[in-house]
Amino acid sequence: MSFLVSEELSFRIPVELRYETCDPYAVRLTFHLPGDAPVTWAFGRELLIDGVGRPCGEGDVHIAPADSEVLGEVLIRLQVGGDQAVFRSSAPPLVAFLDRTDKLVPLGQEGSLADFDAHLDEALDRILAEEQSAG
């Protein structure tokens, strides 16, 4: 992917895309920015699917085709507070990745995984414990 610093400046960075059946609703993108520790963002698989074809997303993650007339590149905007980062990716690798996720867990069948509820409960308990210990 390309990290868009400004209209005139961008540079290529390695990005790892991951999908885990233990968290079937999410995809993870790990960005390897030069000089920084890798940063991983997790967001809904459906958001990425929808964003390849049309602008979508609310809150911290927005995904949209770079050109509404041609399916060629996709923009991914990640935002934390007032800071944001924009990445540009060719659409075909994203579509191929999403196709592989669909082969693992077909879209709409995420809830059929027997242990998903247990993993969700464990994750929620861990998040609540972390928040209580931090506050």
PDB file of C-alpha atoms in Angstrom:
ATOM      1  CA  MET A   1       0.000   0.000   0.000  1.00  0.00           C
ATOM      2  CA  SER A   2       0.973   3.615  -0.281  1.00  0.00           C
ATOM      3  CA  PHE A   3       0.922   5.919   2.725  1.00  0.00           C
ATOM      4  CA  LEU A   4      -0.371   9.298   1.500  1.00  0.00           C
ATOM      5  CA  VAL A   5       1.489  12.012   3.397  1.00  0.00           C
ATOM      6  CA  SER A   6       0.044  14.831   1.267  1.00  0.00           C
ATOM      7  CA  GLU A   7      -1.348  15.410  -2.219  1.00  0.00           C
ATOM      8  CA  GLU A   8       2.203  15.465  -3.567  1.00  0.00           C
ATOM      9  CA  LEU A   9       3.966  12.945  -1.337  1.00  0.00           C
ATOM     10  CA  SER A  10       3.350   9.244  -0.767  1.00  0.00           C
ATOM     11  CA  PHE A  11       5.506   6.216  -0.158  1.00  0.00           C
ATOM     12  CA  ARG A  12       5.014   2.458  -0.286  1.00  0.00           C
ATOM     13  CA  ILE A  13       4.845   0.541   2.969  1.00  0.00           C
ATOM     14  CA  PRO A  14       4.413  -3.144   3.712  1.00  0.00           C
ATOM     15  CA  VAL A  15       0.958  -4.017   5.028  1.00  0.00           C
ATOM     16  CA  GLU A  16      -0.060  -7.427   6.331  1.00  0.00           C
ATOM     17  CA  LEU A  17      -3.722  -8.392   5.923  1.00  0.00           C
ATOM     18  CA  ARG A  18      -5.013 -11.057   8.304  1.00  0.00           C
ATOM     19  CA  TYR A  19      -8.269 -12.870   8.865  1.00  0.00           C
ATOM     20  CA  GLU A  20      -8.804 -15.256  11.752  1.00  0.00           C
ATOM     21  CA  THR A  21     -11.745 -17.604  12.009  1.00  0.00           C
ATOM     22  CA  CYS A  22     -11.800 -17.110  15.804  1.00  0.00           C
ATOM     23  CA  ASP A  23     -12.883 -13.502  15.076  1.00  0.00           C
ATOM     24  CA  PRO A  24     -14.902 -14.044  11.889  1.00  0.00           C
ATOM     25  CA  TYR A  25     -16.426 -10.571  11.633  1.00  0.00           C
ATOM     26  CA  ALA A  26     -13.096  -8.701  11.562  1.00  0.00           C
ATOM     27  CA  VAL A  27     -10.097  -8.202   9.319  1.00  0.00           C
ATOM     28  CA  ARG A  28      -6.753  -6.905  10.538  1.00  0.00           C
ATOM     29  CA  LEU A  29      -4.317  -4.670   8.718  1.00  0.00           C
ATOM     30  CA  THR A  30      -0.842  -4.306  10.189  1.00  0.00           C
ATOM     31  CA  PHE A  31       1.064  -1.295   8.877  1.00  0.00           C
ATOM     32  CA  HIS A  32       4.865  -1.343   8.980  1.00  0.00           C
ATOM     33  CA  LEU A  33       5.875   2.311   8.926  1.00  0.00           C
ATOM     34  CA  PRO A  34       9.622   3.015   8.738  1.00  0.00           C
ATOM     35  CA  GLY A  35      11.136   3.722  12.151  1.00  0.00           C
ATOM     36  CA  ASP A  36       7.949   2.870  14.074  1.00  0.00           C
ATOM     37  CA  ALA A  37       6.604  -0.272  15.671  1.00  0.00           C
ATOM     38  CA  PRO A  38       3.987  -2.038  13.531  1.00  0.00           C
ATOM     39  CA  VAL A  39       0.446  -0.758  14.038  1.00  0.00           C
ATOM     40  CA  THR A  40      -2.548  -3.073  13.681  1.00  0.00           C
ATOM     41  CA  TRP A  41      -6.089  -1.920  12.978  1.00  0.00           C
ATOM     42  CA  ALA A  42      -9.020  -4.310  13.218  1.00  0.00           C
ATOM     43  CA  PHE A  43     -12.374  -3.487  11.670  1.00  0.00           C
ATOM     44  CA  GLY A  44     -15.357  -5.189  10.134  1.00  0.00           C
ATOM     45  CA  ARG A  45     -14.822  -7.463   7.167  1.00  0.00           C
ATOM     46  CA  GLU A  46     -18.074  -6.158   5.662  1.00  0.00           C
ATOM     47  CA  LEU A  47     -16.726  -2.603   5.866  1.00  0.00           C
ATOM     48  CA  LEU A  48     -13.770  -3.585   3.692  1.00  0.00           C
ATOM     49  CA  ILE A  49     -16.026  -5.514   1.295  1.00  0.00           C
ATOM     50  CA  ASP A  50     -18.392  -2.561   0.917  1.00  0.00           C
ATOM     51  CA  GLY A  51     -15.593   0.030   0.785  1.00  0.00           C
ATOM     52  CA  VAL A  52     -13.973  -1.558  -2.259  1.00  0.00           C
ATOM     53  CA  GLY A  53     -17.051  -0.645  -4.299  1.00  0.00           C
ATOM     54  CA  ARG A  54     -18.495   2.463  -2.629  1.00  0.00           C
ATOM     55  CA  PRO A  55     -17.658   4.995   0.086  1.00  0.00           C
ATOM     56  CA  CYS A  56     -18.533   3.705   3.539  1.00  0.00           C
ATOM     57  CA  GLY A  57     -17.556   3.830   7.169  1.00  0.00           C
ATOM     58  CA  GLU A  58     -18.325   5.951  10.162  1.00  0.00           C
ATOM     59  CA  GLY A  59     -16.077   6.896  13.024  1.00  0.00           C
ATOM     60  CA  ASP A  60     -12.411   5.942  12.856  1.00  0.00           C
ATOM     61  CA  VAL A  61     -12.371   3.943   9.600  1.00  0.00           C
ATOM     62  CA  HIS A  62     -13.507   5.150   6.171  1.00  0.00           C
ATOM     63  CA  ILE A  63     -12.982   3.145   2.991  1.00  0.00           C
ATOM     64  CA  ALA A  64     -13.816   4.235  -0.553  1.00  0.00           C
ATOM     65  CA  PRO A  65     -12.783   3.705  -4.154  1.00  0.00           C
ATOM     66  CA  ALA A  66     -10.212   6.313  -5.204  1.00  0.00           C
ATOM     67  CA  ASP A  67     -12.225   6.916  -8.372  1.00  0.00           C
ATOM     68  CA  SER A  68     -15.988   6.361  -8.293  1.00  0.00           C
ATOM     69  CA  GLU A  69     -16.027   5.556 -12.018  1.00  0.00           C
ATOM     70  CA  VAL A  70     -13.286   2.889 -12.080  1.00  0.00           C
ATOM     71  CA  LEU A  71     -12.584   0.024  -9.677  1.00  0.00           C
ATOM     72  CA  GLY A  72      -8.822   0.333  -9.552  1.00  0.00           C
ATOM     73  CA  GLU A  73      -7.633   1.744  -6.250  1.00  0.00           C
ATOM     74  CA  VAL A  74      -9.106   1.962  -2.777  1.00  0.00           C
ATOM     75  CA  LEU A  75      -8.476   4.627  -0.132  1.00  0.00           C
ATOM     76  CA  ILE A  76      -8.449   3.624   3.531  1.00  0.00           C
ATOM     77  CA  ARG A  77      -8.600   6.499   6.028  1.00  0.00           C
ATOM     78  CA  LEU A  78      -7.866   5.728   9.670  1.00  0.00           C
ATOM     79  CA  GLN A  79      -8.490   8.394  12.272  1.00  0.00           C
ATOM     80  CA  VAL A  80      -7.719   8.769  15.972  1.00  0.00           C
ATOM     81  CA  GLY A  81      -8.974  12.021  17.433  1.00  0.00           C
ATOM     82  CA  GLY A  82      -7.746  14.792  15.149  1.00  0.00           C
ATOM     83  CA  ASP A  83      -4.978  12.678  13.605  1.00  0.00           C
ATOM     84  CA  GLN A  84      -5.545  10.665  10.473  1.00  0.00           C
ATOM     85  CA  ALA A  85      -3.614   8.516   8.037  1.00  0.00           C
ATOM     86  CA  VAL A  86      -4.664   7.719   4.478  1.00  0.00           C
ATOM     87  CA  PHE A  87      -3.523   4.639   2.590  1.00  0.00           C
ATOM     88  CA  ARG A  88      -4.046   3.743  -1.064  1.00  0.00           C
ATOM     89  CA  SER A  89      -4.201   0.150  -2.263  1.00  0.00           C
ATOM     90  CA  SER A  90      -4.774  -1.509  -5.565  1.00  0.00           C
ATOM     91  CA  ALA A  91      -8.252  -3.087  -5.459  1.00  0.00           C
ATOM     92  CA  PRO A  92      -7.393  -6.560  -6.890  1.00  0.00           C
ATOM     93  CA  PRO A  93      -5.213  -7.684  -3.930  1.00  0.00           C
ATOM     94  CA  LEU A  94      -7.935  -6.595  -1.494  1.00  0.00           C
ATOM     95  CA  VAL A  95     -10.584  -8.450  -3.490  1.00  0.00           C
ATOM     96  CA  ALA A  96      -8.374 -11.571  -3.603  1.00  0.00           C
ATOM     97  CA  PHE A  97      -7.850 -11.362   0.169  1.00  0.00           C
ATOM     98  CA  LEU A  98     -11.583 -10.982   0.763  1.00  0.00           C
ATOM     99  CA  ASP A  99     -12.268 -13.923  -1.525  1.00  0.00           C
ATOM    100  CA  ARG A 100      -9.922 -16.067   0.594  1.00  0.00           C
ATOM    101  CA  THR A 101     -11.726 -14.968   3.785  1.00  0.00           C
ATOM    102  CA  ASP A 102     -15.041 -15.949   2.198  1.00  0.00           C
ATOM    103  CA  LYS A 103     -13.688 -19.414   1.469  1.00  0.00           C
ATOM    104  CA  LEU A 104     -12.774 -19.798   5.154  1.00  0.00           C
ATOM    105  CA  VAL A 105     -16.038 -18.371   6.500  1.00  0.00           C
ATOM    106  CA  PRO A 106     -18.699 -17.437   3.941  1.00  0.00           C
ATOM    107  CA  LEU A 107     -20.167 -13.980   4.451  1.00  0.00           C
ATOM    108  CA  GLY A 108     -23.269 -14.291   6.583  1.00  0.00           C
ATOM    109  CA  GLN A 109     -22.101 -17.552   8.175  1.00  0.00           C
ATOM    110  CA  GLU A 110     -19.874 -15.968  10.846  1.00  0.00           C
ATOM    111  CA  GLY A 111     -22.362 -16.687  13.638  1.00  0.00           C
ATOM    112  CA  SER A 112     -22.377 -20.397  12.837  1.00  0.00           C
ATOM    113  CA  LEU A 113     -18.909 -20.874  14.293  1.00  0.00           C
ATOM    114  CA  ALA A 114     -19.508 -22.802  17.501  1.00  0.00           C
ATOM    115  CA  ASP A 115     -16.854 -21.102  19.640  1.00  0.00           C
ATOM    116  CA  PHE A 116     -17.393 -17.515  18.486  1.00  0.00           C
ATOM    117  CA  ASP A 117     -19.641 -16.613  21.429  1.00  0.00           C
ATOM    118  CA  ALA A 118     -17.105 -17.983  23.897  1.00  0.00           C
ATOM    119  CA  HIS A 119     -14.294 -15.980  22.267  1.00  0.00           C
ATOM    120  CA  LEU A 120     -16.480 -12.860  22.306  1.00  0.00           C
ATOM    121  CA  ASP A 121     -17.253 -13.306  26.013  1.00  0.00           C
ATOM    122  CA  GLU A 122     -13.545 -13.805  26.776  1.00  0.00           C
ATOM    123  CA  ALA A 123     -12.601 -10.702  24.783  1.00  0.00           C
ATOM    124  CA  LEU A 124     -15.258  -8.571  26.468  1.00  0.00           C
ATOM    125  CA  ASP A 125     -14.182  -9.782  29.921  1.00  0.00           C
ATOM    126  CA  ARG A 126     -10.547  -8.938  29.106  1.00  0.00           C
ATOM    127  CA  ILE A 127     -11.484  -5.460  27.843  1.00  0.00           C
ATOM    128  CA  LEU A 128     -13.568  -4.749  30.945  1.00  0.00           C
ATOM    129  CA  ALA A 129     -10.762  -5.951  33.227  1.00  0.00           C
ATOM    130  CA  GLU A 130      -8.225  -3.737  31.414  1.00  0.00           C
ATOM    131  CA  GLU A 131     -10.521  -0.708  31.680  1.00  0.00           C
ATOM    132  CA  GLN A 132     -11.111  -1.314  35.401  1.00  0.00           C
ATOM    133  CA  SER A 133      -7.405  -1.679  36.131  1.00  0.00           C
ATOM    134  CA  ALA A 134      -6.562   1.455  34.119  1.00  0.00           C
ATOM    135  CA  GLY A 135      -9.281   3.579  35.759  1.00  0.00           C
TER     136      GLY A 135
END
